[in-house]
Short mmCIF file of C-alpha atoms in Angstrom, two decimals:
data_model
loop_
_atom_site.label_atom_id
_atom_site.label_comp_id
_atom_site.label_asym_id
_atom_site.label_seq_id
_atom_site.Cartn_x
_atom_site.Cartn_y
_atom_site.Cartn_z
CA GLY A 21 -2.41 -2.18 21.92
CA ASN A 22 -1.80 -0.47 18.83
CA TYR A 23 2.25 -0.96 19.06
CA ASN A 24 1.80 -4.50 19.40
CA ALA A 25 -0.95 -4.53 16.46
CA GLN A 26 1.65 -2.73 14.41
CA GLY A 27 4.94 -5.17 15.62
CA GLY A 28 2.78 -8.18 14.33
CA TRP A 29 2.10 -6.27 10.82
CA TYR A 30 5.56 -5.58 10.82
CA LYS A 31 6.92 -9.05 11.13
CA THR A 32 4.54 -10.52 8.74
CA ILE A 33 5.58 -7.88 6.33
CA LEU A 34 9.32 -9.08 6.74
CA THR A 35 7.95 -12.57 6.38
CA ASN A 36 5.81 -12.10 3.56
CA GLN A 37 7.59 -9.49 1.75
CA SER A 38 7.68 -10.50 -1.78
CA THR A 39 4.35 -11.81 -1.54
CA ILE A 40 2.93 -8.35 -0.20
CA THR A 41 4.45 -6.64 -2.85
CA THR A 42 2.92 -8.97 -5.83
CA VAL A 43 -0.50 -8.27 -4.17
CA LEU A 44 -0.08 -4.78 -4.00
CA LYS A 45 1.02 -4.88 -7.77
CA ASN A 46 -2.06 -7.14 -8.62
CA LEU A 47 -4.34 -4.37 -6.52
CA SER A 48 -2.67 -1.50 -8.42
CA LEU A 49 -3.74 -3.18 -11.77
CA LEU A 50 -7.49 -3.77 -10.03
CA TYR A 51 -7.84 0.33 -9.39
CA GLN A 52 -6.32 0.90 -13.02
CA ARG A 53 -9.58 -1.11 -14.39
CA GLN A 54 -11.82 0.57 -11.79
CA GLY A 55 -10.77 4.29 -13.01
CA LYS A 56 -8.86 5.05 -9.51
CA TYR A 57 -5.83 6.08 -11.38
CA GLU A 58 -3.77 8.28 -8.86
CA ALA A 59 -4.51 5.45 -6.23
CA ALA A 60 -3.17 3.09 -8.60
CA ASP A 61 -0.11 5.35 -9.34
CA THR A 62 0.80 5.62 -5.63
CA LEU A 63 0.60 1.96 -4.86
CA GLU A 64 2.70 0.82 -7.91
CA LYS A 65 5.34 3.28 -6.44
CA CYS A 66 4.82 2.17 -3.19
CA ALA A 67 5.08 -1.57 -4.00
CA ALA A 68 8.43 -1.02 -5.58
CA LYS A 69 9.79 1.37 -2.81
CA ALA A 70 8.57 -1.80 -0.22
CA ARG A 71 11.63 -3.96 -1.69
CA LYS A 72 13.90 -1.56 -0.06
CA ASP A 73 11.82 -0.23 2.94
CA PRO A 74 9.33 -2.85 4.23
CA GLN A 75 7.60 0.34 6.23
CA ALA A 76 6.34 1.37 3.16
CA ILE A 77 3.81 -1.19 2.88
CA VAL A 78 2.39 -0.22 6.06
CA GLN A 79 1.49 3.02 4.48
CA VAL A 80 0.09 1.45 1.50
CA LEU A 81 -2.13 -0.15 3.83
CA ASP A 82 -3.41 3.68 5.04
CA ILE A 83 -3.92 4.33 1.02
CA ILE A 84 -5.40 1.03 0.40
CA LYS A 85 -8.13 1.56 3.22
CA GLN A 86 -8.45 5.57 2.46
CA THR A 87 -9.29 4.25 -1.22
CA ASN A 88 -12.07 1.78 -0.01
CA LEU A 89 -13.70 4.33 2.18
CA THR A 90 -14.19 7.20 -0.23
CA THR A 91 -15.85 7.45 -3.93
CA GLN A 92 -13.61 10.52 -4.80
CA GLN A 93 -10.35 9.61 -6.94
CA GLN A 94 -8.38 12.31 -5.22
CA GLN A 95 -6.05 10.26 -2.40
CA PRO A 96 -3.68 11.73 0.00
CA SER A 97 0.16 11.52 -0.72
CA PRO A 98 2.19 9.02 1.15
CA SER A 99 5.23 9.39 2.59
CA CYS A 100 6.53 6.45 0.48
CA LEU A 101 6.47 8.68 -2.74
CA SER A 102 8.84 11.15 -1.02
#
């Protein structure tokens, strides 16, 4: 179920943390070029936090999903910013 899927993501994140952080930074730059400034800023902050807290990457995945599903530039404030 959901626990197994999250467990799999978490193992992947721990194994590939530096690669994922780099991808998040690149995605942040892409969002900036697309005018999605709030989402870009959020991704950049979460990517920085992810170096110390891999769980932040899981939260970033939710941000990316929401950014891709909405046409508005308003994004939810993830807990990785607190």
